[in-house]
Coordinates of C-alpha atoms and ligand atoms in Angstrom, one line a residue:
M214 CA 76.5 127.5 114.4
P215 CA 74.1 128.5 117.0
D216 CA 70.4 128.7 116.5
H217 CA 69.6 131.7 115.0
P218 CA 66.3 132.9 114.6
S219 CA 64.9 131.8 111.0
S220 CA 65.4 134.7 108.6
V221 CA 62.2 137.1 107.1
S222 CA 61.3 137.7 103.7
H223 CA 61.3 141.1 103.0
H224 CA 59.6 141.4 100.0
D225 CA 56.4 143.4 101.4
L226 CA 57.5 144.9 104.6
A227 CA 57.1 148.3 104.7
V228 CA 58.0 151.5 107.3
K229 CA 56.5 154.3 106.9
I230 CA 58.9 157.3 108.4
S231 CA 58.2 160.7 109.6
R232 CA 59.6 164.3 108.1
R233 CA 62.1 164.1 110.5
G234 CA 63.0 160.2 110.6
T235 CA 63.3 161.5 106.4
E236 CA 65.5 164.8 106.7
R237 CA 68.3 162.6 109.0
L238 CA 68.5 160.0 106.4
L239 CA 68.6 162.7 103.3
A240 CA 71.1 164.3 105.6
G241 CA 73.3 160.9 105.1
H242 CA 72.8 159.5 108.3
V243 CA 72.1 155.8 108.7
W244 CA 69.6 155.6 111.3
V245 CA 65.9 156.3 112.2
Y246 CA 65.3 156.2 115.7
R247 CA 61.8 154.9 117.0
S248 CA 60.2 158.1 117.7
D249 CA 60.2 158.5 113.9
V250 CA 59.0 155.5 112.9
V251 CA 54.9 156.9 112.0
S252 CA 54.1 152.5 110.9
S253 CA 56.2 149.6 111.9
D254 CA 53.1 147.5 112.0
G255 CA 53.8 143.3 111.3
I256 CA 56.7 143.9 110.7
P257 CA 59.3 141.0 112.3
P258 CA 62.4 141.1 114.3
G259 CA 65.4 142.0 112.5
A260 CA 63.8 142.0 109.4
L261 CA 65.2 143.4 106.1
V262 CA 62.5 146.0 105.1
S263 CA 61.8 148.8 102.2
V264 CA 61.7 152.5 104.2
F265 CA 59.2 154.9 103.1
D266 CA 58.6 158.5 103.8
E267 CA 54.8 159.7 104.6
R268 CA 54.1 160.3 100.5
K269 CA 55.4 156.6 100.5
K270 CA 58.6 158.2 98.7
F271 CA 60.4 155.4 99.0
L272 CA 63.8 156.3 101.3
G273 CA 66.2 152.9 101.0
T274 CA 66.7 149.1 102.4
A275 CA 67.1 149.1 105.8
L276 CA 67.5 145.8 109.1
Y277 CA 64.3 146.5 111.8
S278 CA 64.9 145.8 115.3
S279 CA 61.6 145.4 117.0
S280 CA 62.8 146.8 120.6
S281 CA 65.7 148.7 119.8
Q282 CA 66.0 152.2 120.0
I283 CA 67.6 152.5 116.8
A284 CA 64.4 150.8 114.9
L285 CA 66.6 151.1 111.6
R286 CA 69.4 151.2 110.1
L287 CA 69.8 151.9 106.7
L288 CA 71.5 149.3 104.6
A289 CA 70.9 150.7 100.9
R290 CA 69.7 153.9 99.6
E291 CA 68.7 151.2 97.1
P292 CA 66.3 148.4 97.1
V293 CA 68.1 145.2 98.4
D294 CA 66.7 141.8 96.8
D295 CA 70.4 140.0 98.1
L296 CA 70.7 140.2 101.4
P297 CA 73.4 136.9 101.8
G298 CA 75.4 138.6 98.6
L299 CA 75.4 142.2 99.3
L300 CA 76.6 141.3 102.8
R301 CA 79.4 139.2 101.4
N302 CA 79.8 142.0 99.1
R303 CA 80.8 144.7 102.0
I304 CA 82.8 141.7 103.1
R305 CA 85.2 142.2 100.4
A306 CA 84.7 145.2 100.3
A307 CA 86.3 146.1 103.8
I308 CA 89.2 143.4 103.3
A309 CA 90.3 145.1 100.5
Y310 CA 89.5 148.4 102.1
R311 CA 92.1 147.9 105.0
A312 CA 94.7 146.3 102.4
Q313 CA 95.1 150.1 102.3
V314 CA 95.1 151.4 105.7
V315 CA 96.3 148.4 108.3
H316 CA 99.8 148.2 108.0
D317 CA 102.6 146.7 110.4
T318 CA 100.8 143.9 112.2
D319 CA 98.0 140.5 112.0
A320 CA 95.7 141.9 114.1
Y321 CA 93.0 144.5 113.2
R322 CA 88.9 145.4 112.6
V323 CA 87.7 143.6 109.6
V324 CA 84.5 144.9 109.7
F325 CA 83.9 147.6 111.5
S326 CA 79.7 148.0 111.9
E327 CA 78.2 150.9 110.0
G328 CA 82.1 152.2 109.5
D329 CA 81.9 149.7 106.7
F330 CA 78.2 150.2 105.7
L331 CA 77.4 147.1 107.6
P332 CA 75.5 147.7 110.6
G333 CA 75.4 145.0 113.9
L334 CA 78.5 143.6 113.0
I335 CA 82.4 143.9 114.0
V336 CA 84.9 141.4 113.1
D337 CA 88.6 141.4 114.1
R338 CA 91.1 139.2 113.4
Y339 CA 94.0 138.1 115.6
N340 CA 96.4 136.5 113.3
D341 CA 94.9 133.3 112.2
L342 CA 91.4 133.1 114.6
L343 CA 88.3 135.8 113.8
S344 CA 86.9 136.4 116.1
V345 CA 82.3 138.1 115.6
Q346 CA 80.0 139.8 117.4
M347 CA 76.0 140.4 116.2
L348 CA 74.8 143.6 117.7
T349 CA 71.3 143.3 116.4
Q350 CA 68.5 141.2 115.4
A351 CA 69.3 140.7 112.1
M352 CA 72.8 140.4 112.2
D353 CA 71.9 137.7 114.3
T354 CA 69.6 135.8 112.3
E355 CA 70.4 132.7 110.1
V356 CA 70.4 134.1 106.5
A357 CA 72.7 137.1 107.9
C358 CA 75.3 134.6 109.9
Q359 CA 75.6 132.3 107.4
A360 CA 76.7 134.0 104.6
V361 CA 79.2 136.7 107.0
I362 CA 80.6 133.5 108.6
T363 CA 81.1 131.7 105.4
E364 CA 82.1 134.6 103.6
L365 CA 84.7 134.8 106.5
A366 CA 86.0 131.7 106.2
E367 CA 86.9 131.8 102.3
Q368 CA 88.6 134.9 102.7
F369 CA 90.8 133.9 105.6
K370 CA 90.7 130.5 105.9
P371 CA 91.0 131.1 109.3
S372 CA 91.7 128.3 112.0
A373 CA 88.9 129.3 114.3
I374 CA 86.3 131.7 114.0
A375 CA 84.0 132.5 117.5
E376 CA 81.7 134.5 119.2
R377 CA 82.1 137.0 121.2
V378 CA 78.5 138.0 123.0
D379 CA 78.0 140.9 125.1
P380 CA 74.5 139.7 127.3
K381 CA 74.0 143.5 127.6
I382 CA 73.1 143.8 124.4
R383 CA 71.6 140.4 123.5
E384 CA 69.5 142.6 126.8
L385 CA 68.7 145.3 124.6
E386 CA 68.2 143.0 121.6
Q387 CA 65.6 140.8 123.2
L388 CA 67.8 138.2 121.9
P389 CA 67.8 134.6 123.2
K390 CA 70.0 134.3 125.8
R391 CA 73.7 132.8 124.2
I392 CA 77.1 132.1 125.3
S393 CA 80.5 133.7 123.9
S394 CA 81.6 130.4 121.7
L395 CA 84.0 129.1 118.5
I396 CA 81.5 128.8 115.9
K397 CA 83.9 127.5 113.7
G398 CA 87.9 125.7 114.4
E399 CA 88.3 124.1 117.7
K400 CA 91.8 126.8 118.2
S401 CA 90.5 129.4 120.9
S402 CA 94.5 130.9 121.4
T403 CA 97.4 132.3 119.6
I404 CA 99.5 134.9 119.4
F405 CA 99.5 138.1 117.0
S406 CA 101.3 141.0 117.0
M407 CA 101.0 144.7 116.1
N408 CA 103.8 147.3 115.7
G409 CA 107.0 144.5 116.1
I410 CA 105.1 143.4 119.7
R411 CA 104.0 140.3 120.1
F412 CA 100.6 139.9 122.4
H413 CA 98.7 136.5 124.0
H414 CA 95.2 136.1 122.1
Q415 CA 91.9 134.7 124.5
A416 CA 90.0 134.1 121.9
L417 CA 86.9 133.8 124.4
E418 CA 88.2 135.7 126.7
G419 CA 89.5 139.6 128.1
Q420 CA 87.2 142.9 127.3
K421 CA 86.0 143.8 123.8
T422 CA 86.9 140.9 121.4
G423 CA 90.5 140.5 123.4
A424 CA 91.7 144.2 122.5
F425 CA 91.9 147.6 121.7
L426 CA 92.9 147.0 118.4
D427 CA 91.0 151.0 117.4
Q428 CA 94.7 152.6 119.6
R429 CA 97.1 150.3 117.4
E430 CA 98.3 153.8 115.6
N431 CA 98.3 156.2 119.1
Y432 CA 100.2 152.7 119.9
A433 CA 102.8 153.8 118.4
A434 CA 102.7 157.5 118.1
A435 CA 102.8 156.9 122.8
A436 CA 106.4 155.7 121.8
Q437 CA 107.7 158.1 119.2
Y438 CA 107.6 160.6 122.0
A439 CA 108.1 158.6 125.2
R440 CA 111.1 158.4 127.0
G441 CA 113.3 158.2 130.5
E442 CA 110.8 156.8 133.3
A443 CA 107.1 155.8 132.1
L444 CA 103.5 156.0 134.0
D445 CA 100.6 153.6 131.7
V446 CA 97.1 154.1 133.8
F447 CA 94.3 151.6 132.7
C448 CA 96.8 149.6 131.3
Y449 CA 94.9 146.9 130.7
Q450 CA 96.8 143.5 128.9
G451 CA 100.2 146.0 128.7
A452 CA 100.2 147.3 124.5
F453 CA 100.8 151.0 125.8
A454 CA 103.5 149.5 128.4
L455 CA 105.1 147.7 125.6
H456 CA 105.3 150.7 123.4
L457 CA 106.6 152.6 126.0
A458 CA 109.4 150.0 126.5
E459 CA 110.7 150.3 123.8
R460 CA 111.8 153.7 124.3
C461 CA 112.1 154.1 127.9
S462 CA 114.0 153.3 131.4
S463 CA 111.5 152.0 133.1
V464 CA 107.7 151.2 132.5
R465 CA 105.3 150.6 135.2
G466 CA 101.3 149.6 134.2
V467 CA 98.5 150.4 136.7
D468 CA 94.8 148.3 136.7
S469 CA 92.4 147.3 138.5
S470 CA 92.2 144.3 137.0
R471 CA 94.5 141.2 138.6
L472 CA 93.5 138.9 135.7
A473 CA 94.4 142.0 132.5
L474 CA 97.7 142.2 134.6
E475 CA 98.5 138.6 134.1
I476 CA 98.1 138.9 131.2
A477 CA 99.8 141.5 130.1
E478 CA 103.2 139.8 132.6
R479 CA 102.8 137.0 130.3
N480 CA 103.0 140.1 126.9
A481 CA 106.0 141.3 128.7
A482 CA 107.8 138.6 128.9
L483 CA 106.8 137.1 125.2
N484 CA 108.8 140.3 124.5
G485 CA 111.6 140.3 127.3
R486 CA 110.5 142.8 128.9
E487 CA 110.7 144.2 132.7
I488 CA 107.4 146.1 133.2
E489 CA 106.5 146.4 137.0
W490 CA 102.4 145.8 137.6
I491 CA 100.5 147.6 140.2
E492 CA 97.1 146.8 141.0
A493 CA 95.2 149.4 142.0
N494 CA 92.5 152.0 141.6
A495 CA 93.7 154.0 139.3
F496 CA 92.2 157.6 141.0
D497 CA 94.1 156.4 144.2
L498 CA 97.1 155.4 142.7
L499 CA 97.9 159.3 141.1
R500 CA 96.3 161.1 143.8
D501 CA 98.3 159.5 146.0
Y502 CA 102.2 159.1 143.9
A503 CA 101.1 162.9 143.2
H504 CA 100.5 164.2 147.2
A505 CA 104.2 162.0 147.3
G506 CA 105.9 164.2 144.8
R507 CA 106.5 161.8 142.6
Q508 CA 107.4 162.3 138.7
Y509 CA 107.4 160.8 135.1
D510 CA 108.5 161.2 131.8
C511 CA 105.5 159.9 130.0
I512 CA 102.2 159.1 131.5
V513 CA 98.9 157.5 130.0
L514 CA 96.0 157.8 130.8
D515 CA 93.5 155.2 128.8
P516 CA 90.3 154.9 131.5
P517 CA 87.1 153.0 130.6
A518 CA 84.6 155.2 128.9
F519 CA 83.0 157.6 132.0
A520 CA 80.2 158.9 129.4
K521 CA 78.4 155.9 128.9
S522 CA 75.4 158.2 128.2
K523 CA 74.4 162.2 128.1
R524 CA 73.2 161.6 131.2
T525 CA 76.9 160.9 132.6
L526 CA 78.7 163.6 130.9
E527 CA 79.0 166.0 133.6
T528 CA 80.2 163.3 136.1
A529 CA 82.9 162.4 133.0
L530 CA 84.1 165.0 132.7
R531 CA 84.8 165.7 136.1
G532 CA 86.6 162.4 135.6
Y533 CA 88.3 163.0 132.3
K534 CA 89.7 166.7 134.3
E535 CA 91.0 164.8 137.8
L536 CA 93.1 162.0 135.6
N537 CA 94.8 164.9 133.3
L538 CA 95.9 167.3 136.4
R539 CA 97.2 164.3 138.3
A540 CA 99.3 163.9 136.0
L541 CA 100.1 166.9 134.4
K542 CA 101.0 167.8 137.5
M543 CA 104.0 164.3 138.0
L544 CA 104.9 165.3 134.2
R545 CA 108.8 166.3 134.6
A546 CA 109.7 169.4 132.2
G547 CA 110.1 168.1 128.2
G548 CA 107.1 165.3 129.7
V549 CA 104.8 163.4 127.5
L550 CA 101.3 163.1 128.3
V551 CA 98.8 160.9 126.2
S552 CA 95.4 161.0 127.1
C553 CA 92.4 159.3 126.0
S554 CA 89.0 159.3 126.0
C555 CA 86.7 156.7 124.4
S556 CA 82.9 158.3 125.7
Y557 CA 81.8 159.6 122.1
H558 CA 79.6 161.9 123.9
V559 CA 83.1 164.1 124.8
S560 CA 84.2 165.8 121.4
P561 CA 87.4 166.1 120.7
A562 CA 87.2 170.1 121.4
Q563 CA 85.5 169.3 124.7
F564 CA 88.3 166.7 125.4
L565 CA 90.6 169.0 124.8
E566 CA 89.4 172.0 127.1
I567 CA 89.6 169.8 130.1
I568 CA 93.3 168.8 129.5
A569 CA 93.5 173.0 129.0
I570 CA 91.7 173.7 132.3
A571 CA 93.9 170.7 134.1
A572 CA 96.6 172.2 132.7
R573 CA 95.5 175.7 134.2
D574 CA 95.0 175.0 137.5
V575 CA 98.1 172.9 138.3
H576 CA 100.3 176.3 136.4
R577 CA 101.5 173.8 133.3
N578 CA 102.0 174.9 130.1
I579 CA 101.5 172.9 127.3
R580 CA 102.2 172.0 123.9
L581 CA 99.6 169.7 121.8
L582 CA 102.3 167.2 120.0
E583 CA 99.0 165.3 117.9
N584 CA 95.6 165.5 118.3
R585 CA 94.4 162.0 116.7
S586 CA 91.4 159.5 117.1
Q587 CA 91.4 155.3 116.2
A588 CA 92.8 153.1 113.8
K589 CA 92.3 153.5 110.3
D590 CA 90.6 150.1 110.5
H591 CA 87.6 151.5 112.5
P592 CA 86.3 154.0 109.7
M593 CA 85.2 157.7 110.5
L594 CA 82.6 158.1 108.8
L595 CA 81.5 161.8 107.9
N596 CA 78.0 161.9 107.8
V597 CA 77.5 159.5 111.0
P598 CA 79.0 161.2 114.0
E599 CA 78.1 158.2 116.4
T600 CA 81.4 155.7 114.1
A601 CA 84.4 158.5 115.5
Y602 CA 84.5 158.3 119.3
L603 CA 87.9 157.5 120.3
K604 CA 89.8 160.5 121.3
C605 CA 93.8 159.8 121.9
V606 CA 95.4 163.6 122.9
V607 CA 99.2 163.7 122.6
A608 CA 101.0 166.5 124.5
T609 CA 104.1 168.1 126.5
V610 CA 104.5 169.8 129.2
S611 CA 107.0 173.0 128.5
Y612 CA 107.4 174.0 131.9
Ligands
SAH920 N1 95.1 151.1 127.9 C1 94.9 149.7 127.4 C2 93.3 149.4 127.6 C3 92.6 150.9 128.7 S1 90.5 149.5 128.6 C4 94.6 149.1 126.0 O1 95.2 150.1 125.1 O2 95.1 147.7 125.9 C5 90.4 150.4 130.3 C6 91.1 149.3 131.4 O3 91.1 149.9 132.6 C7 90.5 147.8 131.3 O4 91.7 147.5 132.0 C8 89.6 148.4 133.1 O5 90.6 147.0 134.1 C9 90.7 149.0 134.1 N2 90.1 150.3 135.4 C10 88.5 150.3 135.2 N3 88.4 151.3 136.4 C11 90.3 151.2 136.6 C12 89.7 152.1 137.7 N4 89.4 152.6 138.3 N5 91.2 151.7 138.3 C13 92.4 151.8 137.3 N6 92.1 150.6 136.7 C14 90.7 150.5 135.9

C-alpha cells in the first residue's frame, strides 16, 4: 500500500457553514463550497467532520478538503462513528446496484463517487482487474484506502488492483505526488468484453482508467442503427468502430493519438475485424472530407470535453457546432449521426440545440432517434446535477 497521510479522528471536529451552504444541503445537494464555510479552524486535510448551520443545528457528516473549492462533501445526514464500516457498506450497496443494471459485460464502473454516495472514490472493473482512483484528501487517507481495498478484495477476489493517479487532481487536493501502480497482485493486463466484443486492457495505461465505460450502452445503441459506410471520429481504442463493424460494410476510425490507434488495431484483430485507422486532427480531416464531397451512412462524434469550465463554454459550443455541421453535411439521406458530449457545462438542451442549428445551417432535416446519456453504472443523482455529464444524441438525416 502506498504511503498515505494518517487519518484523523473526527469526533470533535465541527465545521460551521453559511445559510446559502445550508440551503444547498437541505435542497438535497451534497457539496459545500469554500465560500460557504464560516469556520473550519484547526480542521486537518481529509478529516471526517460534523457540519452545523449558523445556529449550531447539525446537518450531517462530511469529508473535508483543505484545498478544493468543494470544501465539504456530505457523506451522511446522520452522525458517523465508524467510517470504515460505512465505506464498506456503501461499496456493497454499489455492487448490489450493478447487479441490477449492468448486463452483457465484465467491465463496468463499480463505484461512481457521489453517484454512489462515496464522494472522491472511483472503482472500475475490467474482468479480473480492478482500477481505483482516490480523488480527494479524505479518500486518500490510510483509513479510507484500507477499508476500500479490503472490501473490494473480498468482494471480487481480483487478480490485481491498480491505483490510477491523476497528477492534476493530486495537485489540486495538495496531496503528495504519486504515480499509478498496482496496489495488490501483479497482473497488469487482461481482456474484457462489452456487448460481446473483446478489448485489451492495460491497468496502468490509457485515458481515464483505460476505457470509456460510460459509453457502453451507447455503443450498443449506435450499432443498432448503423449500416453502410461508417466513420468513427475521436475513436480512441476503437470501441464505437468495433460495435459499428458488426453492422456496417466498412468502418474507418479517426484519432490524433497514435498510441490509441495501435491498441484499436489490436482490438480489431482480437475480434477478427478489418477497420481502417487514420491518425489525424479530426477538425482538419472532417473539413477536408466535407470539401472533397465524401459521404457516409453513419458518423460517430465523440470528442474530449471541450468545456472544462463555464469560462470555456462559448468556444466549446463553437467546436461542437463545427463538428456536427461537417458530419451532417457528409451523411447520406437516411444516414445516422451519433453525436456525443461529455462536457458537464453543456446541458442536454443546449447540446440538442447546437445540433439543430448545425442541421439548419447545412440545410439538412434531421430526426431525433434517441436522446441518451451515460450508462447506468454511472448513476445520476437528481439532486446533484454534476453527476450527469454525458450526452449522446442519435439522429437520422431524412434528406
Ligand atoms: N470514442 C472513444 C472515446 C473518445 S475520447 C471511446 O468510446 O472509447 C476522445 C479521443 O479524442 C481521445 O482518444 C483523443 O486522443 C482524441 N482527440 C483529442 N483531440 C483530438 C483531435 N483534435 N483530433 C482527433 N482526435 C482527438
